[in-house]
N, CA, C and O atoms as CSV, one atom per row, in Angstrom:
chain,resi,resn,atom,element,x,y,z
A,1,MET,N,N,26.584,-24.888,-14.645
A,1,MET,CA,C,26.411,-23.531,-14.132
A,1,MET,C,C,27.736,-22.791,-14.313
A,1,MET,O,O,28.785,-23.277,-13.890
A,2,SER,N,N,27.688,-21.647,-14.925
A,2,SER,CA,C,28.913,-20.898,-15.173
A,2,SER,C,C,29.332,-20.125,-13.928
A,2,SER,O,O,28.584,-20.017,-12.957
A,3,GLU,N,N,30.529,-19.600,-13.985
A,3,GLU,CA,C,31.084,-18.845,-12.857
A,3,GLU,C,C,30.227,-17.621,-12.528
A,3,GLU,O,O,30.065,-17.271,-11.359
A,4,SER,N,N,29.674,-16.966,-13.571
A,4,SER,CA,C,28.891,-15.748,-13.336
A,4,SER,C,C,27.499,-16.055,-12.795
A,4,SER,O,O,26.868,-15.200,-12.173
A,5,ASP,N,N,27.007,-17.315,-13.040
A,5,ASP,CA,C,25.680,-17.675,-12.554
A,5,ASP,C,C,25.688,-18.083,-11.090
A,5,ASP,O,O,24.653,-18.023,-10.426
A,6,ARG,N,N,26.843,-18.498,-10.579
A,6,ARG,CA,C,26.943,-18.966,-9.206
A,6,ARG,C,C,26.847,-17.786,-8.243
A,6,ARG,O,O,27.508,-16.763,-8.423
A,7,ARG,N,N,26.021,-17.945,-7.232
A,7,ARG,CA,C,25.856,-16.872,-6.251
A,7,ARG,C,C,26.652,-17.218,-5.007
A,7,ARG,O,O,26.754,-18.386,-4.630
A,8,THR,N,N,27.208,-16.213,-4.379
A,8,THR,CA,C,27.999,-16.402,-3.177
A,8,THR,C,C,27.415,-15.547,-2.061
A,8,THR,O,O,26.939,-14.434,-2.286
A,9,LEU,N,N,27.464,-16.093,-0.864
A,9,LEU,CA,C,26.978,-15.375,0.305
A,9,LEU,C,C,28.096,-14.479,0.833
A,9,LEU,O,O,29.176,-14.956,1.182
A,10,TYR,N,N,27.828,-13.197,0.885
A,10,TYR,CA,C,28.787,-12.206,1.383
A,10,TYR,C,C,28.145,-11.404,2.499
A,10,TYR,O,O,26.927,-11.419,2.676
A,11,ARG,N,N,28.993,-10.697,3.256
A,11,ARG,CA,C,28.519,-9.655,4.163
A,11,ARG,C,C,28.470,-8.363,3.366
A,11,ARG,O,O,29.301,-8.142,2.485
A,12,VAL,N,N,27.494,-7.500,3.673
A,12,VAL,CA,C,27.387,-6.212,2.998
A,12,VAL,C,C,27.354,-5.124,4.069
A,12,VAL,O,O,26.280,-4.641,4.427
A,13,PRO,N,N,28.534,-4.730,4.589
A,13,PRO,CA,C,28.566,-3.753,5.682
A,13,PRO,C,C,27.986,-2.389,5.310
A,13,PRO,O,O,27.513,-1.666,6.186
A,14,GLN,N,N,28.014,-2.028,4.032
A,14,GLN,CA,C,27.487,-0.727,3.615
A,14,GLN,C,C,25.975,-0.650,3.809
A,14,GLN,O,O,25.437,0.430,4.053
A,15,LYS,N,N,25.291,-1.779,3.703
A,15,LYS,CA,C,23.842,-1.812,3.883
A,15,LYS,C,C,23.448,-2.302,5.269
A,15,LYS,O,O,22.265,-2.314,5.610
A,16,GLY,N,N,24.441,-2.710,6.079
A,16,GLY,CA,C,24.159,-3.317,7.368
A,16,GLY,C,C,24.136,-2.333,8.513
A,16,GLY,O,O,24.599,-1.200,8.386
A,17,LYS,N,N,23.595,-2.774,9.629
A,17,LYS,CA,C,23.570,-1.969,10.849
A,17,LYS,C,C,24.792,-2.249,11.712
A,17,LYS,O,O,25.390,-1.325,12.264
A,18,ILE,N,N,25.167,-3.530,11.831
A,18,ILE,CA,C,26.324,-3.893,12.663
A,18,ILE,C,C,27.473,-4.342,11.772
A,18,ILE,O,O,28.484,-3.650,11.652
A,19,ALA,N,N,27.310,-5.513,11.145
A,19,ALA,CA,C,28.401,-6.050,10.334
A,19,ALA,C,C,27.963,-6.376,8.916
A,19,ALA,O,O,28.789,-6.770,8.093
A,20,GLY,N,N,26.693,-6.223,8.619
A,20,GLY,CA,C,26.208,-6.501,7.277
A,20,GLY,C,C,25.826,-7.946,7.026
A,20,GLY,O,O,25.615,-8.340,5.879
A,21,VAL,N,N,25.733,-8.747,8.089
A,21,VAL,CA,C,25.374,-10.158,7.919
A,21,VAL,C,C,23.929,-10.287,7.435
A,21,VAL,O,O,23.666,-11.001,6.468
A,22,CYS,N,N,23.008,-9.617,8.083
A,22,CYS,CA,C,21.600,-9.693,7.671
A,22,CYS,C,C,21.412,-9.140,6.261
A,22,CYS,O,O,20.621,-9.672,5.482
A,23,ALA,N,N,22.137,-8.075,5.935
A,23,ALA,CA,C,22.060,-7.513,4.584
A,23,ALA,C,C,22.593,-8.504,3.562
A,23,ALA,O,O,22.045,-8.612,2.465
A,24,GLY,N,N,23.647,-9.223,3.902
A,24,GLY,CA,C,24.184,-10.233,3.003
A,24,GLY,C,C,23.238,-11.395,2.794
A,24,GLY,O,O,23.071,-11.870,1.671
A,25,VAL,N,N,22.610,-11.862,3.883
A,25,VAL,CA,C,21.642,-12.950,3.784
A,25,VAL,C,C,20.441,-12.502,2.952
A,25,VAL,O,O,19.951,-13.256,2.112
A,26,ALA,N,N,19.975,-11.293,3.180
A,26,ALA,CA,C,18.849,-10.765,2.413
A,26,ALA,C,C,19.210,-10.650,0.937
A,26,ALA,O,O,18.397,-10.976,0.072
A,27,ASP,N,N,20.408,-10.197,0.648
A,27,ASP,CA,C,20.856,-10.071,-0.736
A,27,ASP,C,C,20.947,-11.439,-1.402
A,27,ASP,O,O,20.564,-11.590,-2.562
A,28,PHE,N,N,21.446,-12.428,-0.685
A,28,PHE,CA,C,21.622,-13.773,-1.230
A,28,PHE,C,C,20.278,-14.430,-1.556
A,28,PHE,O,O,20.119,-15.041,-2.612
A,29,PHE,N,N,19.316,-14.297,-0.640
A,29,PHE,CA,C,18.023,-14.948,-0.822
A,29,PHE,C,C,16.988,-14.034,-1.480
A,29,PHE,O,O,15.833,-14.430,-1.636
A,30,ASN,N,N,17.373,-12.842,-1.859
A,30,ASN,CA,C,16.483,-11.876,-2.515
A,30,ASN,C,C,15.305,-11.478,-1.631
A,30,ASN,O,O,14.174,-11.364,-2.103
A,31,PHE,N,N,15.581,-11.266,-0.336
A,31,PHE,CA,C,14.582,-10.791,0.610
A,31,PHE,C,C,14.856,-9.327,0.910
A,31,PHE,O,O,15.912,-8.794,0.571
A,32,GLU,N,N,13.895,-8.694,1.544
A,32,GLU,CA,C,14.102,-7.348,2.038
A,32,GLU,C,C,14.976,-7.437,3.290
A,32,GLU,O,O,14.820,-8.356,4.094
A,33,VAL,N,N,15.897,-6.480,3.454
A,33,VAL,CA,C,16.817,-6.508,4.587
A,33,VAL,C,C,16.051,-6.405,5.907
A,33,VAL,O,O,16.379,-7.098,6.870
A,34,TRP,N,N,15.048,-5.555,5.954
A,34,TRP,CA,C,14.310,-5.373,7.200
A,34,TRP,C,C,13.633,-6.668,7.631
A,34,TRP,O,O,13.503,-6.927,8.828
A,35,LEU,N,N,13.199,-7.487,6.669
A,35,LEU,CA,C,12.540,-8.739,6.992
A,35,LEU,C,C,13.518,-9.714,7.649
A,35,LEU,O,O,13.172,-10.379,8.625
A,36,VAL,N,N,14.732,-9.798,7.115
A,36,VAL,CA,C,15.743,-10.672,7.704
A,36,VAL,C,C,16.089,-10.193,9.109
A,36,VAL,O,O,16.265,-11.004,10.018
A,37,ARG,N,N,16.186,-8.883,9.288
A,37,ARG,CA,C,16.492,-8.334,10.618
A,37,ARG,C,C,15.391,-8.659,11.617
A,37,ARG,O,O,15.668,-9.024,12.759
A,38,VAL,N,N,14.138,-8.525,11.181
A,38,VAL,CA,C,13.005,-8.807,12.070
A,38,VAL,C,C,12.995,-10.281,12.466
A,38,VAL,O,O,12.766,-10.606,13.632
A,39,VAL,N,N,13.239,-11.167,11.515
A,39,VAL,CA,C,13.264,-12.603,11.815
A,39,VAL,C,C,14.404,-12.910,12.782
A,39,VAL,O,O,14.203,-13.635,13.757
A,40,ALA,N,N,15.592,-12.373,12.531
A,40,ALA,CA,C,16.738,-12.627,13.416
A,40,ALA,C,C,16.470,-12.086,14.811
A,40,ALA,O,O,16.751,-12.759,15.803
A,41,LEU,N,N,15.931,-10.878,14.895
A,41,LEU,CA,C,15.629,-10.284,16.195
A,41,LEU,C,C,14.536,-11.070,16.921
A,41,LEU,O,O,14.598,-11.245,18.138
A,42,SER,N,N,13.541,-11.539,16.177
A,42,SER,CA,C,12.468,-12.333,16.782
A,42,SER,C,C,13.008,-13.626,17.372
A,42,SER,O,O,12.653,-14.001,18.490
A,43,ILE,N,N,13.868,-14.308,16.620
A,43,ILE,CA,C,14.469,-15.541,17.139
A,43,ILE,C,C,15.300,-15.235,18.379
A,43,ILE,O,O,15.272,-15.980,19.358
A,44,PHE,N,N,16.041,-14.129,18.326
A,44,PHE,CA,C,16.876,-13.732,19.458
A,44,PHE,C,C,16.022,-13.481,20.700
A,44,PHE,O,O,16.353,-13.950,21.788
A,45,LEU,N,N,14.918,-12.740,20.536
A,45,LEU,CA,C,14.083,-12.379,21.676
A,45,LEU,C,C,13.187,-13.512,22.167
A,45,LEU,O,O,12.790,-13.528,23.332
A,46,LEU,N,N,12.868,-14.450,21.295
A,46,LEU,CA,C,11.937,-15.521,21.670
A,46,LEU,C,C,12.643,-16.789,22.140
A,46,LEU,O,O,12.090,-17.883,22.032
A,47,GLY,N,N,13.854,-16.650,22.658
A,47,GLY,CA,C,14.471,-17.789,23.304
A,47,GLY,C,C,15.660,-18.398,22.596
A,47,GLY,O,O,16.384,-19.191,23.198
A,48,GLY,N,N,15.884,-18.062,21.364
A,48,GLY,CA,C,17.030,-18.627,20.656
A,48,GLY,C,C,18.217,-17.695,20.706
A,48,GLY,O,O,19.033,-17.658,19.784
A,49,SER,N,N,18.313,-16.928,21.809
A,49,SER,CA,C,19.319,-15.871,21.884
A,49,SER,C,C,20.738,-16.405,21.752
A,49,SER,O,O,21.560,-15.797,21.067
A,50,GLY,N,N,21.035,-17.508,22.381
A,50,GLY,CA,C,22.383,-18.051,22.306
A,50,GLY,C,C,22.710,-18.547,20.913
A,50,GLY,O,O,23.809,-18.322,20.406
A,51,VAL,N,N,21.753,-19.223,20.296
A,51,VAL,CA,C,21.978,-19.805,18.969
A,51,VAL,C,C,22.140,-18.718,17.919
A,51,VAL,O,O,23.104,-18.739,17.154
A,52,ILE,N,N,21.226,-17.783,17.871
A,52,ILE,CA,C,21.276,-16.759,16.826
A,52,ILE,C,C,22.485,-15.846,17.024
A,52,ILE,O,O,23.070,-15.370,16.051
A,53,PHE,N,N,22.854,-15.605,18.266
A,53,PHE,CA,C,24.021,-14.763,18.545
A,53,PHE,C,C,25.296,-15.448,18.059
A,53,PHE,O,O,26.149,-14.811,17.441
A,54,VAL,N,N,25.425,-16.740,18.337
A,54,VAL,CA,C,26.602,-17.498,17.900
A,54,VAL,C,C,26.652,-17.572,16.373
A,54,VAL,O,O,27.716,-17.399,15.777
A,55,ILE,N,N,25.500,-17.829,15.736
A,55,ILE,CA,C,25.454,-17.895,14.274
A,55,ILE,C,C,25.842,-16.551,13.665
A,55,ILE,O,O,26.598,-16.502,12.694
A,56,TYR,N,N,25.326,-15.461,14.232
A,56,TYR,CA,C,25.642,-14.132,13.699
A,56,TYR,C,C,27.141,-13.844,13.810
A,56,TYR,O,O,27.757,-13.386,12.848
A,57,ILE,N,N,27.725,-14.109,14.973
A,57,ILE,CA,C,29.158,-13.871,15.180
A,57,ILE,C,C,29.979,-14.750,14.239
A,57,ILE,O,O,30.963,-14.293,13.657
A,58,ALA,N,N,29.570,-16.025,14.089
A,58,ALA,CA,C,30.301,-16.927,13.195
A,58,ALA,C,C,30.241,-16.437,11.753
A,58,ALA,O,O,31.250,-16.456,11.048
A,59,MET,N,N,29.076,-16.003,11.316
A,59,MET,CA,C,28.938,-15.499,9.938
A,59,MET,C,C,29.740,-14.214,9.770
A,59,MET,O,O,30.309,-13.972,8.706
A,60,TRP,N,N,29.789,-13.397,10.806
A,60,TRP,CA,C,30.577,-12.166,10.767
A,60,TRP,C,C,32.050,-12.495,10.527
A,60,TRP,O,O,32.733,-11.818,9.759
A,61,MET,N,N,32.524,-13.539,11.195
A,61,MET,CA,C,33.931,-13.920,11.081
A,61,MET,C,C,34.232,-14.691,9.789
A,61,MET,O,O,35.308,-14.535,9.212
A,62,ILE,N,N,33.293,-15.514,9.338
A,62,ILE,CA,C,33.533,-16.404,8.203
A,62,ILE,C,C,33.301,-15.722,6.853
A,62,ILE,O,O,34.107,-15.869,5.935
A,63,LEU,N,N,32.206,-14.981,6.734
A,63,LEU,CA,C,31.842,-14.424,5.436
A,63,LEU,C,C,32.777,-13.291,5.017
A,63,LEU,O,O,33.197,-12.469,5.831
A,64,ASP,N,N,33.085,-13.277,3.735
A,64,ASP,CA,C,33.878,-12.197,3.172
A,64,ASP,C,C,32.984,-10.990,2.906
A,64,ASP,O,O,31.772,-11.117,2.735
A,65,VAL,N,N,33.610,-9.822,2.876
A,65,VAL,CA,C,32.892,-8.600,2.510
A,65,VAL,C,C,32.629,-8.645,1.012
A,65,VAL,O,O,33.483,-9.083,0.240
A,66,LYS,N,N,31.464,-8.198,0.606
A,66,LYS,CA,C,31.101,-8.232,-0.802
A,66,LYS,C,C,32.049,-7.351,-1.604
A,66,LYS,O,O,32.231,-6.179,-1.273
A,67,PRO,N,N,32.660,-7.903,-2.663
A,67,PRO,CA,C,33.593,-7.115,-3.475
A,67,PRO,C,C,32.901,-5.935,-4.156
A,67,PRO,O,O,31.702,-5.980,-4.429
A,68,LYS,N,N,33.658,-4.901,-4.419
A,68,LYS,CA,C,33.108,-3.691,-5.047
A,68,LYS,C,C,32.515,-3.989,-6.414
A,68,LYS,O,O,31.517,-3.375,-6.790
A,69,SER,N,N,33.102,-4.918,-7.174
A,69,SER,CA,C,32.583,-5.225,-8.510
A,69,SER,C,C,31.169,-5.782,-8.435
A,69,SER,O,O,30.329,-5.446,-9.270
A,70,HIS,N,N,30.894,-6.631,-7.442
A,70,HIS,CA,C,29.543,-7.168,-7.276
A,70,HIS,C,C,28.573,-6.095,-6.807
A,70,HIS,O,O,27.406,-6.100,-7.199
A,71,GLN,N,N,29.040,-5.179,-5.976
A,71,GLN,CA,C,28.172,-4.104,-5.500
A,71,GLN,C,C,27.774,-3.200,-6.655
A,71,GLN,O,O,26.637,-2.730,-6.706
A,72,PHE,N,N,28.700,-2.945,-7.591
A,72,PHE,CA,C,28.375,-2.116,-8.749
A,72,PHE,C,C,27.311,-2.790,-9.599
A,72,PHE,O,O,26.386,-2.128,-10.069
A,73,GLU,N,N,27.431,-4.121,-9.806
A,73,GLU,CA,C,26.440,-4.850,-10.587
A,73,GLU,C,C,25.075,-4.786,-9.923
A,73,GLU,O,O,24.065,-4.591,-10.599
A,74,ASP,N,N,25.033,-4.950,-8.605
A,74,ASP,CA,C,23.767,-4.894,-7.885
A,74,ASP,C,C,23.142,-3.511,-7.982
A,74,ASP,O,O,21.934,-3.391,-8.184
A,75,ASN,N,N,23.954,-2.457,-7.840
A,75,ASN,CA,C,23.430,-1.094,-7.944
A,75,ASN,C,C,22.895,-0.836,-9.339
A,75,ASN,O,O,21.877,-0.163,-9.501
A,76,HIS,N,N,23.575,-1.366,-10.353
A,76,HIS,CA,C,23.131,-1.190,-11.730
A,76,HIS,C,C,21.790,-1.887,-11.945
A,76,HIS,O,O,20.914,-1.349,-12.622
A,77,LYS,N,N,21.623,-3.086,-11.371
A,77,LYS,CA,C,20.360,-3.811,-11.486
A,77,LYS,C,C,19.246,-3.064,-10.779
A,77,LYS,O,O,18.120,-3.019,-11.275
A,78,GLU,N,N,19.542,-2.476,-9.623
A,78,GLU,CA,C,18.517,-1.745,-8.873
A,78,GLU,C,C,18.027,-0.526,-9.641
A,78,GLU,O,O,16.855,-0.162,-9.552
A,79,ILE,N,N,18.925,0.106,-10.397
A,79,ILE,CA,C,18.528,1.269,-11.180
A,79,ILE,C,C,17.590,0.844,-12.291
A,79,ILE,O,O,16.647,1.566,-12.615
A,80,GLU,N,N,17.839,-0.343,-12.891
A,80,GLU,CA,C,17.017,-0.818,-13.985
A,80,GLU,C,C,15.624,-1.213,-13.533
A,80,GLU,O,O,14.666,-1.088,-14.296
A,81,ILE,N,N,15.497,-1.691,-12.293
A,81,ILE,CA,C,14.204,-2.130,-11.779
A,81,ILE,C,C,13.386,-0.905,-11.416
A,81,ILE,O,O,13.834,-0.045,-10.657
A,82,LYS,N,N,12.182,-0.836,-11.967
A,82,LYS,CA,C,11.313,0.290,-11.654
A,82,LYS,C,C,10.723,0.073,-10.271
A,82,LYS,O,O,10.052,-0.930,-10.028
A,83,LYS,N,N,10.970,0.999,-9.375
A,83,LYS,CA,C,10.473,0.865,-8.010
A,83,LYS,C,C,9.004,1.236,-7.961
A,83,LYS,O,O,8.510,2.040,-8.753
A,84,LYS,N,N,8.333,0.634,-7.021
A,84,LYS,CA,C,6.951,0.974,-6.784
A,84,LYS,C,C,6.911,2.367,-6.149
A,84,LYS,O,O,7.907,2.842,-5.603
A,85,VAL,N,N,5.766,2.997,-6.229
A,85,VAL,CA,C,5.635,4.377,-5.775
A,85,VAL,C,C,6.043,4.533,-4.319
A,85,VAL,O,O,6.757,5.476,-3.978
A,86,TRP,N,N,5.605,3.630,-3.459
A,86,TRP,CA,C,5.882,3.766,-2.034
A,86,TRP,C,C,7.324,3.404,-1.701
A,86,TRP,O,O,7.757,3.617,-0.569
A,87,GLN,N,N,8.086,2.859,-2.663
A,87,GLN,CA,C,9.482,2.523,-2.442
A,87,GLN,C,C,10.413,3.533,-3.090
A,87,GLN,O,O,11.631,3.362,-3.044
A,88,SER,N,N,9.873,4.569,-3.684
A,88,SER,CA,C,10.683,5.491,-4.468
A,88,SER,C,C,11.474,6.474,-3.612
A,88,SER,O,O,12.358,7.156,-4.131
A,89,GLY,N,N,11.186,6.567,-2.328
A,89,GLY,CA,C,11.896,7.496,-1.467
A,89,GLY,C,C,11.273,8.886,-1.467
A,89,GLY,O,O,11.795,9.798,-0.825
A,90,LEU,N,N,10.168,9.055,-2.175
A,90,LEU,CA,C,9.488,10.345,-2.193
A,90,LEU,C,C,8.735,10.535,-0.885
A,90,LEU,O,O,8.527,9.587,-0.128
A,91,GLY,N,N,8.338,11.753,-0.635
A,91,GLY,CA,C,7.552,12.022,0.553
A,91,GLY,C,C,6.183,11.382,0.455
A,91,GLY,O,O,5.749,10.977,-0.623
A,92,ALA,N,N,5.511,11.294,1.583
A,92,ALA,CA,C,4.204,10.634,1.620
A,92,ALA,C,C,3.183,11.356,0.747
A,92,ALA,O,O,2.380,10.713,0.070
A,93,LYS,N,N,3.208,12.688,0.759
A,93,LYS,CA,C,2.246,13.438,-0.051
A,93,LYS,C,C,2.484,13.205,-1.534
A,93,LYS,O,O,1.534,13.039,-2.299
A,94,GLN,N,N,3.752,13.190,-1.947
A,94,GLN,CA,C,4.075,12.964,-3.349
A,94,GLN,C,C,3.695,11.542,-3.767
A,94,GLN,O,O,3.155,11.337,-4.854
A,95,ALA,N,N,3.975,10.564,-2.905
A,95,ALA,CA,C,3.620,9.175,-3.206
A,95,ALA,C,C,2.109,9.029,-3.328
A,95,ALA,O,O,1.619,8.350,-4.230
A,96,LEU,N,N,1.359,9.672,-2.412
A,96,LEU,CA,C,-0.099,9.627,-2.464
A,96,LEU,C,C,-0.607,10.275,-3.744
A,96,LEU,O,O,-1.532,9.766,-4.376
A,97,HIS,N,N,-0.007,11.390,-4.125
A,97,HIS,CA,C,-0.390,12.074,-5.372
A,97,HIS,C,C,-0.145,11.164,-6.573
A,97,HIS,O,O,-0.986,11.089,-7.469
A,98,ASP,N,N,1.001,10.469,-6.604
A,98,ASP,CA,C,1.321,9.574,-7.715
A,98,ASP,C,C,0.358,8.396,-7.784
A,98,ASP,O,O,-0.078,8.009,-8.869
A,99,VAL,N,N,0.024,7.823,-6.622
A,99,VAL,CA,C,-0.930,6.712,-6.595
A,99,VAL,C,C,-2.292,7.184,-7.060
A,99,VAL,O,O,-2.967,6.491,-7.821
A,100,ASN,N,N,-2.703,8.366,-6.607
A,100,ASN,CA,C,-3.991,8.929,-7.009
A,100,ASN,C,C,-4.033,9.146,-8.522
A,100,ASN,O,O,-5.041,8.858,-9.168
A,101,ARG,N,N,-2.934,9.656,-9.082
A,101,ARG,CA,C,-2.849,9.881,-10.526
A,101,ARG,C,C,-2.953,8.559,-11.286
A,101,ARG,O,O,-3.633,8.483,-12.309
A,102,GLN,N,N,-2.283,7.521,-10.790
A,102,GLN,CA,C,-2.342,6.210,-11.446
A,102,GLN,C,C,-3.757,5.635,-11.401
A,102,GLN,O,O,-4.239,5.096,-12.397
A,103,PHE,N,N,-4.423,5.746,-10.253
A,103,PHE,CA,C,-5.794,5.248,-10.152
A,103,PHE,C,C,-6.744,6.048,-11.041
A,103,PHE,O,O,-7.657,5.476,-11.637
A,104,SER,N,N,-6.542,7.350,-11.137
A,104,SER,CA,C,-7.384,8.164,-12.017
A,104,SER,C,C,-7.209,7.743,-13.472
A,104,SER,O,O,-8.179,7.662,-14.225
A,105,SER,N,N,-5.982,7.481,-13.853
A,105,SER,CA,C,-5.707,7.022,-15.214
A,105,SER,C,C,-6.373,5.678,-15.483
A,105,SER,O,O,-6.961,5.473,-16.545
A,106,LEU,N,N,-6.280,4.767,-14.525
A,106,LEU,CA,C,-6.916,3.462,-14.684
A,106,LEU,C,C,-8.434,3.580,-14.741
A,106,LEU,O,O,-9.091,2.881,-15.513
A,107,GLU,N,N,-8.988,4.471,-13.915
A,107,GLU,CA,C,-10.434,4.665,-13.926
A,107,GLU,C,C,-10.899,5.213,-15.267
A,107,GLU,O,O,-11.943,4.795,-15.767
A,108,LEU,N,N,-10.152,6.134,-15.860
A,108,LEU,CA,C,-10.499,6.690,-17.166
A,108,LEU,C,C,-10.474,5.594,-18.238
A,108,LEU,O,O,-11.366,5.524,-19.085
A,109,ARG,N,N,-9.449,4.744,-18.194
A,109,ARG,CA,C,-9.374,3.643,-19.154
A,109,ARG,C,C,-10.550,2.685,-18.980
A,109,ARG,O,O,-11.109,2.198,-19.962
A,110,LEU,N,N,-10.921,2.417,-17.735
A,110,LEU,CA,C,-12.040,1.522,-17.460
A,110,LEU,C,C,-13.351,2.118,-17.958
A,110,LEU,O,O,-14.189,1.399,-18.501
A,111,ARG,N,N,-13.534,3.413,-17.779
A,111,ARG,CA,C,-14.749,4.073,-18.273
A,111,ARG,C,C,-14.841,3.982,-19.791
A,111,ARG,O,O,-15.915,3.714,-20.331
A,112,LYS,N,N,-13.720,4.203,-20.489
A,112,LYS,CA,C,-13.711,4.094,-21.951
A,112,LYS,C,C,-14.051,2.675,-22.385
A,112,LYS,O,O,-14.792,2.478,-23.347
A,113,LEU,N,N,-13.510,1.686,-21.677
A,113,LEU,CA,C,-13.789,0.294,-21.995
A,113,LEU,C,C,-15.263,-0.028,-21.775
A,113,LEU,O,O,-15.889,-0.677,-22.613
A,114,GLU,N,N,-15.816,0.420,-20.659
A,114,GLU,CA,C,-17.233,0.182,-20.382
A,114,GLU,C,C,-18.115,0.845,-21.428
A,114,GLU,O,O,-19.111,0.263,-21.858
A,115,THR,N,N,-17.762,2.052,-21.841
A,115,THR,CA,C,-18.533,2.755,-22.863
A,115,THR,C,C,-18.506,1.979,-24.172
A,115,THR,O,O,-19.528,1.858,-24.847
A,116,HIS,N,N,-17.355,1.462,-24.527
A,116,HIS,CA,C,-17.230,0.697,-25.768
A,116,HIS,C,C,-18.014,-0.606,-25.690
A,116,HIS,O,O,-18.724,-0.949,-26.635
A,117,VAL,N,N,-17.903,-1.335,-24.592
A,117,VAL,CA,C,-18.559,-2.635,-24.463
A,117,VAL,C,C,-20.075,-2.487,-24.420
A,117,VAL,O,O,-20.788,-3.362,-24.910
A,118,THR,N,N,-20.571,-1.418,-23.856
A,118,THR,CA,C,-22.025,-1.230,-23.760
A,118,THR,C,C,-22.609,-0.496,-24.964
A,118,THR,O,O,-23.810,-0.226,-24.994
A,119,SER,N,N,-21.792,-0.175,-25.943
A,119,SER,CA,C,-22.294,0.560,-27.110
A,119,SER,C,C,-23.035,-0.369,-28.069
A,119,SER,O,O,-22.833,-1.584,-28.058
A,120,ASP,N,N,-23.887,0.217,-28.890
A,120,ASP,CA,C,-24.626,-0.551,-29.886
A,120,ASP,C,C,-23.681,-1.120,-30.945
A,120,ASP,O,O,-23.913,-2.220,-31.448
A,121,THR,N,N,-22.645,-0.404,-31.281
A,121,THR,CA,C,-21.689,-0.859,-32.282
A,121,THR,C,C,-21.011,-2.150,-31.841
A,121,THR,O,O,-20.858,-3.077,-32.636
A,122,PHE,N,N,-20.610,-2.211,-30.592
A,122,PHE,CA,C,-19.964,-3.415,-30.069
A,122,PHE,C,C,-20.923,-4.593,-30.120
A,122,PHE,O,O,-20.544,-5.692,-30.525
A,123,ASP,N,N,-22.168,-4.364,-29.709
A,123,ASP,CA,C,-23.172,-5.422,-29.723
A,123,ASP,C,C,-23.431,-5.899,-31.149
A,123,ASP,O,O,-23.554,-7.100,-31.389
A,124,LEU,N,N,-23.514,-4.977,-32.084
A,124,LEU,CA,C,-23.745,-5.320,-33.498
A,124,LEU,C,C,-22.587,-6.143,-34.053
A,124,LEU,O,O,-22.804,-7.143,-34.737
A,125,LYS,N,N,-21.346,-5.718,-33.757
A,125,LYS,CA,C,-20.170,-6.456,-34.227
A,125,LYS,C,C,-20.140,-7.859,-33.632
A,125,LYS,O,O,-19.770,-8.813,-34.317
A,126,ARG,N,N,-20.518,-7.993,-32.388
A,126,ARG,CA,C,-20.524,-9.298,-31.743
A,126,ARG,C,C,-21.567,-10.212,-32.374
A,126,ARG,O,O,-21.312,-11.400,-32.569
A,127,GLN,N,N,-22.733,-9.673,-32.693
A,127,GLN,CA,C,-23.780,-10.486,-33.325
A,127,GLN,C,C,-23.357,-10.904,-34.732
A,127,GLN,O,O,-23.639,-12.027,-35.148
A,128,ILE,N,N,-22.685,-10.021,-35.469
A,128,ILE,CA,C,-22.200,-10.356,-36.806
A,128,ILE,C,C,-21.140,-11.450,-36.720
A,128,ILE,O,O,-21.142,-12.376,-37.531
A,129,ASN,N,N,-20.255,-11.354,-35.765
A,129,ASN,CA,C,-19.210,-12.360,-35.612
A,129,ASN,C,C,-19.795,-13.730,-35.216
A,129,ASN,O,O,-19.227,-14.766,-35.562
A,130,ASN,N,N,-20.901,-13.736,-34.511
A,130,ASN,CA,C,-21.536,-14.990,-34.091
A,130,ASN,C,C,-22.259,-15.680,-35.237
A,130,ASN,O,O,-22.587,-16.861,-35.120
A,131,LEU,N,N,-22.521,-14.980,-36.352
A,131,LEU,CA,C,-23.218,-15.588,-37.490
A,131,LEU,C,C,-22.376,-16.554,-38.202
A,131,LEU,O,O,-22.817,-17.151,-39.183
């Protein structure tokens, strides 16, 4: 494994609410930040308050802040990844309009496909190919 392939666990205070520990864990494991926060908060509220609090404080003290060079690479990768409509940051009406447009386009393609498959020409070509 080369140096560039090795992943390191960092804190990401720019994306974090308190110290960026949950954001760093989410970044390391490729999870959504909100999911890591919900899991940590759930453990905290459901009785593991002492354990999760100590782990969070320890990670806050131990983990290094993510270097700017790695943050630039991550931002560059995020730009390359095409976001889904509901993740694009657009308003709800615009997102709904985009989803509606995509479904309309898919429905039109499906209608053309159905027309072709049910046509006499398609049936004739299939019978010729079966000979």
